[in-house]
XYZ file of C-alpha atoms in Angstrom:
693
model
C -1.471 14.305 -29.948
C 1.403 14.267 -32.422
C 3.652 11.805 -30.601
C 2.838 8.273 -29.456
C 2.582 8.136 -25.639
C 1.051 4.694 -25.132
C -2.685 5.454 -25.063
C -3.341 2.337 -27.143
C -1.738 0.190 -24.427
C -4.273 1.195 -21.749
C -6.560 -1.700 -20.761
C -8.321 -0.606 -17.570
C -9.960 1.812 -17.369
C -10.156 3.016 -20.950
C -9.659 6.654 -21.914
C -6.940 7.268 -19.342
C -3.222 7.859 -19.805
C -0.789 4.986 -19.073
C 0.659 6.661 -15.963
C -2.735 6.713 -14.194
C -4.239 3.553 -15.725
C -4.917 0.595 -13.474
C -3.691 -1.893 -16.081
C -1.756 -1.645 -19.350
C -0.944 -4.085 -22.140
C 2.668 -5.227 -21.702
C 2.748 -7.610 -24.670
C 6.094 -7.895 -26.454
C 5.018 -7.105 -30.038
C 5.697 -3.522 -31.080
C 3.283 -1.016 -32.573
C 3.858 2.225 -34.434
C 5.802 4.747 -32.342
C 7.082 2.112 -29.906
C 10.437 0.558 -29.023
C 11.530 -2.262 -26.723
C 14.265 -2.186 -24.076
C 15.846 -5.347 -22.626
C 15.909 -4.548 -18.894
C 19.059 -5.045 -16.791
C 18.504 -2.897 -13.706
C 15.502 -1.116 -12.158
C 15.704 1.653 -9.588
C 12.428 1.539 -7.650
C 11.337 4.883 -6.228
C 12.492 4.902 -2.581
C 9.101 5.195 -0.848
C 7.733 2.418 -3.040
C 10.763 0.214 -2.338
C 10.409 0.740 1.414
C 6.691 -0.062 1.296
C 7.261 -3.281 -0.664
C 10.081 -4.384 1.651
C 8.088 -3.600 4.771
C 4.956 -5.402 3.556
C 7.104 -8.485 2.799
C 8.985 -8.518 6.096
C 12.285 -7.793 4.278
C 12.300 -11.348 2.935
C 14.085 -11.578 -0.455
C 11.779 -14.169 -1.995
C 8.619 -12.421 -0.818
C 9.864 -9.094 -2.178
C 10.589 -10.667 -5.560
C 7.163 -12.315 -5.590
C 5.473 -9.024 -4.632
C 7.161 -7.104 -7.454
C 6.293 -9.814 -9.984
C 2.706 -9.814 -8.712
C 2.371 -6.034 -9.189
C 3.658 -6.334 -12.749
C 1.451 -9.332 -13.533
C -1.597 -7.522 -12.217
C -0.903 -4.085 -13.690
C 1.392 -4.669 -16.667
C 3.840 -2.149 -15.198
C 5.801 -1.586 -11.981
C 3.396 0.951 -10.496
C 2.929 0.519 -6.741
C -0.755 1.273 -5.987
C 0.004 2.107 -2.342
C 2.498 4.880 -3.036
C 1.439 5.610 -6.649
C 5.097 5.708 -7.679
C 7.355 3.777 -10.036
C 11.038 4.387 -10.745
C 13.497 4.342 -13.663
C 15.412 1.613 -15.478
C 18.580 0.655 -17.317
C 18.643 -1.668 -20.303
C 19.710 -2.362 -23.867
C 17.886 -0.714 -26.767
C 16.618 -3.892 -28.412
C 14.202 -3.034 -31.227
C 12.168 -0.087 -32.533
C 9.055 -0.371 -34.695
C 10.412 1.935 -37.385
C 14.091 1.642 -36.406
C 13.983 4.988 -34.592
C 14.465 4.980 -30.797
C 13.362 7.948 -28.656
C 16.258 9.974 -27.303
C 19.138 11.756 -28.975
C 21.734 9.524 -30.664
C 20.212 6.289 -29.287
C 20.531 3.251 -31.553
C 19.897 -0.480 -31.326
C 22.359 -2.251 -29.032
C 23.071 0.844 -26.912
C 22.927 0.624 -23.133
C 20.393 3.285 -22.119
C 18.725 4.856 -19.104
C 14.950 5.249 -19.383
C 14.239 8.248 -17.157
C 10.479 8.284 -17.780
C 8.601 7.051 -14.723
C 7.650 3.375 -14.786
C 4.128 4.385 -13.765
C 3.544 4.807 -17.496
C 5.926 2.205 -18.985
C 4.563 -1.290 -19.813
C 7.064 -3.935 -18.776
C 7.473 -7.639 -18.195
C 10.039 -9.352 -15.951
C 11.117 -12.957 -16.461
C 13.347 -13.155 -13.418
C 14.671 -11.040 -10.550
C 18.261 -12.044 -9.850
C 19.209 -9.645 -7.074
C 18.005 -6.944 -4.649
C 20.155 -3.980 -3.591
C 18.713 -2.638 -0.323
C 21.016 0.380 -0.203
C 19.904 1.920 -3.498
C 16.447 0.338 -3.750
C 17.258 -1.529 -6.963
C 16.604 -4.926 -8.521
C 18.726 -6.742 -11.098
C 16.434 -8.526 -13.493
C 15.761 -9.871 -16.990
C 12.763 -8.768 -19.021
C 11.658 -5.992 -21.329
C 10.004 -2.570 -21.284
C 7.942 -0.873 -23.991
C 8.820 2.797 -24.524
C 7.155 5.418 -26.691
C 8.074 8.493 -28.735
C 7.454 10.649 -25.663
C 9.680 8.483 -23.434
C 13.071 9.804 -22.366
C 16.035 7.575 -23.238
C 19.603 8.630 -22.440
C 22.676 6.738 -23.615
C 24.457 5.240 -20.603
C 27.876 6.563 -19.631
C 30.568 3.882 -19.520
C 32.662 5.895 -17.077
C 29.888 6.003 -14.448
C 28.616 3.124 -12.329
C 25.121 2.064 -13.251
C 23.790 1.736 -9.692
C 24.432 5.237 -8.364
C 23.863 6.857 -11.771
C 20.414 5.301 -12.090
C 19.546 6.238 -8.487
C 20.556 9.834 -9.150
C 18.556 9.970 -12.394
C 15.460 8.960 -10.440
C 15.923 12.233 -8.518
C 16.967 14.221 -11.581
C 14.105 16.731 -11.626
C 14.355 17.368 -7.894
C 18.127 17.826 -8.021
C 17.787 20.387 -10.778
C 14.957 22.137 -8.917
C 16.882 22.345 -5.638
C 19.935 23.679 -7.473
C 17.914 26.383 -9.226
C 16.055 27.358 -6.074
C 19.325 27.817 -4.164
C 20.688 29.966 -7.000
C 17.532 32.065 -7.362
C 17.175 32.685 -3.616
C 20.902 33.169 -2.964
C 20.693 30.684 -0.094
C 23.770 30.595 2.177
C 22.593 28.307 4.979
C 20.816 25.134 3.928
C 19.504 22.067 5.766
C 18.717 18.743 4.078
C 16.351 16.320 5.798
C 17.658 13.184 4.097
C 16.006 9.807 3.605
C 19.287 7.888 3.067
C 23.002 8.496 2.708
C 23.127 8.447 -1.084
C 20.203 10.842 -1.612
C 21.608 13.261 0.961
C 24.971 13.186 -0.824
C 23.621 13.983 -4.294
C 21.451 16.832 -2.989
C 24.476 18.140 -1.112
C 26.437 18.010 -4.376
C 23.704 19.870 -6.289
C 23.678 22.638 -3.687
C 27.483 22.844 -3.516
C 27.550 23.196 -7.289
C 25.022 26.027 -7.017
C 26.509 27.993 -4.149
C 30.184 27.023 -3.912
C 32.327 26.006 -0.913
C 31.240 28.946 1.269
C 27.675 27.675 1.537
C 26.852 26.117 4.932
C 25.024 22.812 4.418
C 23.970 20.495 7.228
C 22.005 17.246 7.023
C 19.438 15.744 9.381
C 18.575 12.033 9.232
C 16.231 9.893 11.269
C 18.318 8.209 13.984
C 16.467 4.928 13.413
C 16.917 4.793 9.629
C 20.520 4.772 8.412
C 20.614 1.575 6.379
C 23.834 -0.370 6.828
C 26.173 2.506 7.816
C 26.996 3.764 11.298
C 26.582 7.428 12.297
C 30.350 7.952 12.122
C 30.539 6.394 8.657
C 27.660 8.535 7.368
C 29.218 11.705 8.792
C 32.633 10.934 7.336
C 31.226 9.882 3.972
C 29.123 13.008 3.467
C 31.974 15.434 4.140
C 32.904 17.853 2.580
C 29.571 18.030 0.698
C 27.806 18.246 4.074
C 29.440 20.161 6.928
C 27.701 18.163 9.671
C 25.086 15.402 9.873
C 22.712 15.164 12.829
C 20.777 12.038 13.756
C 17.458 12.866 15.418
C 14.089 11.260 16.120
C 12.042 12.863 13.362
C 8.779 11.561 14.839
C 9.290 14.023 17.724
C 9.939 17.311 15.858
C 9.860 19.655 18.875
C 12.434 17.620 20.798
C 14.493 17.288 17.603
C 14.441 21.068 17.084
C 15.547 21.713 20.664
C 18.429 19.310 20.197
C 19.394 21.009 16.923
C 19.253 24.427 18.594
C 21.855 23.296 21.117
C 24.248 22.249 18.338
C 23.466 24.749 15.556
C 23.088 28.404 16.463
C 21.448 29.075 13.084
C 18.659 26.503 13.691
C 15.474 28.474 13.015
C 17.309 30.693 10.533
C 18.084 28.422 7.567
C 17.528 30.109 4.212
C 16.406 26.844 2.623
C 15.339 23.414 3.934
C 15.194 20.451 1.526
C 12.769 17.696 2.633
C 13.356 14.271 1.035
C 12.066 12.136 3.946
C 8.370 11.251 4.323
C 8.311 10.399 8.042
C 5.536 12.309 9.816
C 7.290 14.972 11.859
C 9.946 15.834 9.270
C 7.694 18.511 7.771
C 7.097 20.202 11.152
C 10.829 20.157 11.942
C 11.509 21.750 8.532
C 9.128 24.628 9.335
C 10.889 25.238 12.665
C 14.357 25.116 11.076
C 13.592 27.651 8.323
C 13.825 31.379 8.864
C 10.756 33.586 8.455
C 10.039 33.803 4.707
C 12.669 31.140 4.136
C 12.156 28.352 1.615
C 10.895 24.785 2.122
C 11.564 22.524 -0.839
C 9.636 19.218 -0.946
C 11.011 16.594 -3.307
C 7.511 15.117 -3.440
C 4.006 16.196 -2.474
C 3.936 12.904 -0.536
C 6.489 14.408 1.904
C 3.504 15.860 3.831
C 3.373 19.210 2.036
C -0.136 19.847 3.402
C 0.904 19.029 6.974
C 3.747 21.539 6.687
C 1.253 24.251 5.736
C -0.758 23.505 8.863
C 2.401 23.430 11.012
C 3.498 26.825 9.673
C 0.054 28.286 10.382
C 0.047 26.799 13.880
C 3.507 28.224 14.634
C 2.547 31.600 13.141
C 5.484 31.417 10.760
C 5.495 32.604 7.150
C 7.531 30.323 4.861
C 7.702 29.865 1.109
C 6.886 26.282 0.122
C 7.784 24.582 -3.159
C 7.378 21.103 -4.608
C 9.225 20.254 -7.812
C 7.947 17.096 -9.467
C 7.726 17.681 -13.195
C 9.553 17.271 -16.484
C 12.181 19.821 -17.501
C 14.000 19.484 -20.809
C 17.595 18.211 -20.478
C 17.660 17.945 -16.663
C 19.178 14.484 -17.144
C 22.259 16.233 -18.590
C 22.466 18.357 -15.445
C 22.312 15.190 -13.320
C 24.953 13.313 -15.327
C 27.261 16.323 -15.062
C 26.538 16.440 -11.335
C 27.468 12.764 -10.941
C 30.738 13.403 -12.756
C 31.321 16.446 -10.539
C 30.980 14.363 -7.357
C 31.977 10.914 -8.628
C 34.770 10.533 -6.080
C 32.274 10.839 -3.231
C 29.705 8.530 -4.842
C 32.433 5.918 -5.334
C 33.286 6.183 -1.652
C 29.642 5.615 -0.672
C 29.345 2.749 -3.127
C 32.461 1.046 -1.746
C 31.057 1.264 1.787
C 27.757 -0.190 0.572
C 29.561 -3.047 -1.166
C 31.490 -3.984 1.989
C 28.283 -4.210 3.999
C 25.985 -5.592 1.327
C 25.778 -9.087 2.815
C 24.622 -7.838 6.189
C 22.641 -4.877 4.910
C 18.897 -4.569 5.365
C 16.819 -1.448 5.437
C 15.650 -0.562 8.920
C 11.918 0.053 9.080
C 11.003 3.646 9.709
C 10.443 3.975 13.453
C 7.469 6.238 12.839
C 5.757 3.435 10.925
C 6.493 0.943 13.701
C 5.040 3.333 16.268
C 1.938 3.828 14.121
C 1.426 0.079 13.730
C 1.772 -0.701 17.422
C -0.300 2.269 18.533
C -3.103 1.674 16.040
C -3.226 -2.019 16.899
C -3.521 -1.228 20.588
C -5.934 1.681 20.309
C -8.257 -0.093 17.882
C -8.149 -3.459 19.690
C -6.597 -5.115 16.626
C -4.673 -8.010 18.149
C -2.097 -9.855 16.055
C 1.221 -11.634 16.208
C 1.847 -13.051 12.729
C 4.141 -11.435 10.172
C 1.287 -11.726 7.653
C -0.962 -9.455 9.730
C 1.918 -7.156 10.635
C 2.545 -6.628 6.923
C -1.184 -6.112 6.368
C -1.191 -3.403 9.042
C 1.746 -1.716 7.332
C -0.223 -1.572 4.068
C -3.428 -0.421 5.796
C -1.680 2.430 7.622
C 0.067 3.453 4.421
C -3.231 3.558 2.515
C -4.918 5.472 5.354
C -2.887 8.607 4.632
C -3.956 8.719 0.967
C -7.459 10.187 0.670
C -8.701 7.693 -1.926
C -11.478 5.131 -2.304
C -10.666 1.622 -1.059
C -12.055 -1.901 -1.503
C -11.589 -4.263 1.462
C -11.932 -7.921 0.498
C -11.930 -11.026 2.631
C -13.991 -13.913 3.890
C -16.811 -13.394 6.386
C -15.490 -12.729 9.877
C -11.871 -11.836 9.026
C -12.068 -8.330 10.517
C -12.892 -6.019 7.605
C -14.513 -3.488 9.949
C -11.363 -3.491 12.090
C -9.410 -2.531 8.970
C -11.947 0.227 8.298
C -11.454 1.529 11.842
C -7.669 1.626 11.365
C -8.039 3.575 8.124
C -10.471 6.049 9.684
C -8.406 6.663 12.833
C -5.185 7.191 10.850
C -6.623 9.294 8.016
C -7.068 13.035 7.589
C -10.809 12.480 8.160
C -10.399 10.947 11.635
C -12.248 13.839 13.315
C -15.216 13.499 10.951
C -17.959 10.827 10.838
C -17.572 7.267 9.596
C -21.029 6.076 8.511
C -21.337 2.279 8.222
C -24.001 0.799 5.951
C -24.832 -2.853 5.247
C -25.938 -2.775 1.618
C -27.587 -6.207 1.940
C -30.305 -4.624 4.119
C -31.171 -1.834 1.662
C -34.489 -2.328 -0.115
C -34.487 -1.499 -3.813
C -37.579 0.723 -3.508
C -36.039 2.769 -0.680
C -32.423 2.715 -1.816
C -32.353 6.154 -3.438
C -33.914 7.902 -0.430
C -31.578 5.974 1.923
C -28.457 7.109 0.053
C -29.474 10.662 -0.893
C -32.294 11.552 1.509
C -35.580 13.225 0.585
C -37.365 16.555 0.879
C -40.592 17.244 2.716
C -43.567 15.680 0.916
C -41.388 13.812 -1.587
C -43.685 10.791 -1.429
C -46.534 9.363 0.595
C -45.373 8.576 4.099
C -42.361 10.890 3.930
C -41.430 12.731 7.119
C -42.637 16.296 7.269
C -39.097 17.431 8.044
C -37.513 15.450 5.212
C -34.530 13.166 5.781
C -30.757 13.291 5.350
C -29.244 10.428 3.321
C -26.084 8.446 3.965
C -23.934 10.723 1.775
C -25.093 13.836 3.602
C -24.475 12.197 6.995
C -20.957 11.181 5.921
C -20.015 14.559 4.410
C -16.293 15.333 4.990
C -15.910 11.861 6.473
C -16.004 8.227 5.370
C -18.943 6.228 4.006
C -18.439 2.487 4.542
C -20.525 0.283 2.237
C -20.419 -3.305 3.475
C -21.489 -6.075 1.064
C -21.626 -3.531 -1.758
C -21.919 -6.397 -4.254
C -25.548 -6.895 -3.187
C -26.661 -3.507 -4.560
C -28.852 -3.588 -7.666
C -27.421 -2.321 -10.957
C -29.867 0.608 -10.764
C -28.502 1.745 -7.398
C -24.946 1.138 -8.612
C -25.606 3.609 -11.465
C -26.828 6.283 -9.051
C -23.861 5.646 -6.752
C -21.416 6.009 -9.653
C -22.847 9.402 -10.581
C -22.267 10.775 -7.074
C -18.704 9.435 -6.960
C -17.944 11.055 -10.324
C -19.499 14.453 -9.636
C -19.525 14.730 -5.813
C -23.031 16.089 -6.228
C -26.596 14.774 -5.989
C -30.239 15.768 -5.612
C -32.404 14.588 -2.750
C -35.530 12.647 -3.725
C -38.115 15.327 -4.535
C -35.477 18.035 -4.308
C -34.411 20.729 -6.786
C -31.318 22.057 -4.983
C -28.014 20.420 -5.850
C -26.176 18.986 -2.832
C -22.349 19.050 -2.788
C -20.493 16.395 -0.794
C -16.912 15.444 -0.016
C -16.914 11.773 0.978
C -14.246 9.067 1.006
C -15.935 5.788 0.093
C -14.600 2.527 1.517
C -16.439 -0.642 0.603
C -16.204 -4.284 1.533
C -17.336 -7.549 0.032
C -16.730 -11.183 0.914
C -16.704 -12.090 -2.798
C -14.085 -10.353 -5.007
C -15.868 -7.577 -6.909
C -13.855 -8.275 -10.064
C -15.586 -11.669 -10.247
C -18.984 -9.964 -10.003
C -17.920 -7.582 -12.785
C -17.017 -10.540 -15.009
C -20.429 -12.069 -14.295
C -22.222 -8.835 -15.204
C -23.540 -8.347 -11.649
C -21.429 -5.278 -10.851
C -20.775 -2.227 -13.029
C -17.243 -2.171 -14.393
C -17.006 1.639 -14.349
C -18.109 1.722 -10.696
C -15.540 -0.957 -9.867
C -12.715 1.154 -11.311
C -14.008 4.256 -9.541
C -13.850 2.378 -6.220
C -10.749 0.275 -6.853
C -8.014 2.840 -6.295
C -6.572 0.535 -3.643
C -7.603 -2.993 -2.684
C -6.872 -4.525 0.708
C -7.114 -8.305 0.859
C -7.576 -9.457 4.461
C -6.264 -13.036 4.703
C -8.334 -15.725 6.448
C -7.337 -16.755 9.959
C -5.981 -20.128 8.767
C -3.311 -18.235 6.783
C -2.128 -16.309 9.856
C -2.199 -18.958 12.553
C 0.208 -17.093 14.836
C -2.668 -14.651 15.447
C -4.952 -17.414 16.775
C -3.185 -17.724 20.130
C -2.998 -13.953 20.679
C -6.650 -13.482 19.728
C -7.806 -16.397 21.873
C -5.993 -15.062 24.945
C -7.415 -11.602 24.262
C -10.966 -12.942 24.024
C -10.484 -14.921 27.265
C -9.515 -11.688 29.071
C -12.503 -9.883 27.541
C -15.110 -12.431 28.665
C -13.405 -13.008 32.035
C -13.772 -9.303 32.735
C -17.391 -9.195 31.558
C -18.532 -12.147 33.679
C -16.203 -11.630 36.653
C -14.548 -15.062 36.305
C -10.970 -16.270 35.971
C -10.604 -18.892 33.241
C -7.414 -19.925 31.432
C -6.805 -22.042 28.327
C -4.643 -25.130 28.820
C -1.810 -25.858 26.326
C -3.985 -28.659 24.848
C -6.890 -26.219 24.414
C -4.657 -23.664 22.696
C -3.278 -26.401 20.472
C -6.803 -27.430 19.487
C -7.700 -23.845 18.610
C -4.439 -23.413 16.692
C -4.990 -26.479 14.498
C -8.652 -25.804 13.641
C -9.546 -24.674 10.090
C -11.684 -21.650 11.172
C -14.087 -21.249 8.229
C -15.788 -18.458 10.229
C -12.456 -16.745 10.956
C -12.050 -14.291 13.867
C -15.789 -14.005 14.490
C -16.052 -17.787 14.886
C -12.995 -17.842 17.178
C -14.525 -15.204 19.462
C -17.802 -17.134 19.546
C -16.019 -20.368 20.478
C -14.006 -18.711 23.265
C -17.172 -17.044 24.578
C -18.902 -20.443 24.775
C -15.854 -22.015 26.441
C -15.855 -19.348 29.172
C -19.569 -19.819 29.879
C -19.570 -23.615 29.567
C -16.570 -24.325 31.805
C -16.995 -24.907 35.546
C -13.331 -25.064 36.457
C -10.528 -22.549 36.134
C -8.631 -24.452 33.421
C -10.304 -25.017 30.030
C -8.947 -28.313 28.698
C -8.513 -29.678 25.191
C -11.595 -31.912 25.385
C -13.837 -28.880 25.924
C -12.411 -27.257 22.798
C -12.770 -30.449 20.754
C -16.408 -30.897 21.852
C -17.387 -27.424 20.637
C -15.394 -27.490 17.403
C -16.729 -30.886 16.324
C -20.218 -30.885 17.828
C -21.924 -30.446 14.458
C -19.325 -32.207 12.343
C -21.272 -35.390 11.722
C -24.560 -33.547 11.306
C -22.974 -31.261 8.749
C -22.006 -34.315 6.705
C -25.628 -35.525 6.328
C -27.925 -34.215 3.619
C -31.566 -33.732 4.597
C -33.005 -35.456 1.526
C -36.518 -35.394 2.954
C -36.591 -31.608 3.040
C -35.332 -31.431 -0.520
C -38.055 -33.845 -1.673
C -40.655 -31.620 -0.039
C -39.376 -28.642 -2.044
C -39.115 -30.386 -5.399
C -40.424 -33.513 -7.083
C -37.053 -34.194 -8.671
C -33.558 -34.626 -7.238
C -30.277 -34.046 -9.063
C -28.015 -36.940 -8.131
C -24.795 -35.263 -9.322
C -25.623 -32.127 -7.376
C -26.367 -34.107 -4.220
C -23.108 -36.030 -4.486
C -21.114 -32.842 -5.117
C -22.610 -31.232 -2.009
C -21.972 -34.358 0.024
C -18.345 -34.441 -1.150
C -17.895 -30.788 -0.204
C -19.208 -31.437 3.307
C -16.872 -34.379 3.789
C -13.866 -32.360 2.611
C -14.897 -29.448 4.840
C -15.366 -31.742 7.851
C -11.915 -33.276 7.391
C -10.351 -29.815 7.198
C -12.177 -28.684 10.332
C -11.138 -31.738 12.282
C -7.503 -31.923 11.228
C -6.746 -28.266 10.485
C -4.342 -28.981 7.586
C -4.774 -30.423 4.093
C -2.152 -33.076 4.810
C -3.904 -34.184 7.989
C -7.316 -34.112 6.306
C -6.023 -36.205 3.405
C -4.651 -38.783 5.849
C -7.990 -38.914 7.705
C -9.845 -39.690 4.467
C -7.219 -42.117 3.197
C -6.296 -39.968 0.169
C -3.011 -38.794 -1.225
C -2.194 -35.171 -0.443
C -2.340 -34.180 -4.136
C -5.763 -35.831 -4.659
C -7.192 -34.131 -1.596
C -5.753 -30.747 -2.699
C -7.449 -31.073 -6.099
C -10.781 -31.906 -4.470
C -10.384 -29.014 -2.044
C -9.857 -26.580 -4.939
C -12.779 -28.134 -6.842
C -15.038 -27.568 -3.807
C -13.890 -23.970 -3.476
C -12.428 -24.489 0.005
């Protein structure tokens, strides 16, 4: 490669390009072929921005912390859940050899970096503001760009916010423009994801086809941002003749409604799809004429689902997705912004007036998915923490990638697996669940890959199918994967790399298509650092990681879960028990080291052990603290029987841990536990961390 593209900055895994690497080096010092940009403004790709906001409950501080966490973990602003980045604005600060990438760019210039941040190392000191209308953050920090990066000198006559947002769509705008020109489209529909994006695509198409072209827009009725329907309609004219607000999650009903209002519905020459709500792709197929064009601004806009919808409807359409680099398309976009600046200023002024009350509205399709999945899969929750977790889980489910689920014992990792399976493309295929801790080393290979007839003494005459064969076209769930030996890890890695294997004693190569989801109650990265888990296997599995928080960090769920378990056991045993307010309070304040599994066990025992209708607080306290004092005592006699020597420091450390754990169980909070033991809160917190609690 003649030009520097950042390969030397890749940390994990090695031998990959920065855009697909899990982690890059974002250190400040420059190397040959590099330059540094002082960041002022970042435009986060819209789907990524929505996902971050949704997972953080639209809380400013949580959103800032989430973005900083992604950068700290990855060295770049590359959202692992949407696999997208964005573009940025900053000042050209320093170049290694004095030469910045981009035509006529020099030190001190304000520049747009239009290369995706999925491949740009960056560091942020501080996030000073969030713009929910454009999906942008104002911040201070730096980015490292390379010879292959695209820098464009900023235009002083154009506002930075809408210019940067438009540049993030630059390739798609150019592609839509060219497609309209090439096909001679006269009637066009845009399924828009927000007001601004719909406006700039409308401008690109107007520039291509002139004022005679009939352009209408369709937007989800539950996702308009801060503007009313009337304001959106008025703002988009004359770029858009008419804007319709429909429920995109119900495409057939939406099409019928469109047909009443637009006689050409079903006969559009071209439909532009910028929204990723499930249902938008099916509506687009229905709106387009036979052999008309569907233009997807991203493959993530359910391109594959549209193919299936077209086949199901028996309709032939031409489908395109433009998501690549074209020389000088930034110039096209800047000219386009100048062409429609009056309209973009109008939108910006409306945004500014409503900025203080503006918040993105969650996509209704995502809310429906969350509620439905939670109900169908018996995943009960009430806390915002779990609601955000569900949002991330359902988002990951639609991407057919390997996943690591991490969390303490009993938090509900298999429930998360069930949600992924039921909401994935593989939901109609098997989900094979394996506990790796039960696999014997000597039988591991035959368990995973199966064996042929006569492969070894004692083998079945008919042979045996292995886990991979059983899970073909579905999901293979490997629980406690960290317990596998390094030898079995090596064999597992080979299958994941090649999607092929040989049965034990076999000579015919077996092809498989399996999505692997694994779980462990100890973070696998820690096992990698200790040399107990292969690093290359870890990176093969770790496309996405889901951390399931312990129950004590989502206490609002405790009451919902407890009531749900009461109903479950009441129904099973034909009784009618209820938890008193004191009982619920006792459950709420408990530390729950065993998490949801322990909670269900406790409720089960309360139902069986109670003779009256009302379960009181004393009954809860008796069960929760029945072993508390016994847990504090060390059985020294048993230890003496096992060894002739005792380690005093070890004994005292274990005793201290039990005391700390007991106090937490009894009081439920670190402050209460510290008070019980007569310690300051800070001293108790240090001891708690020391004990790993």
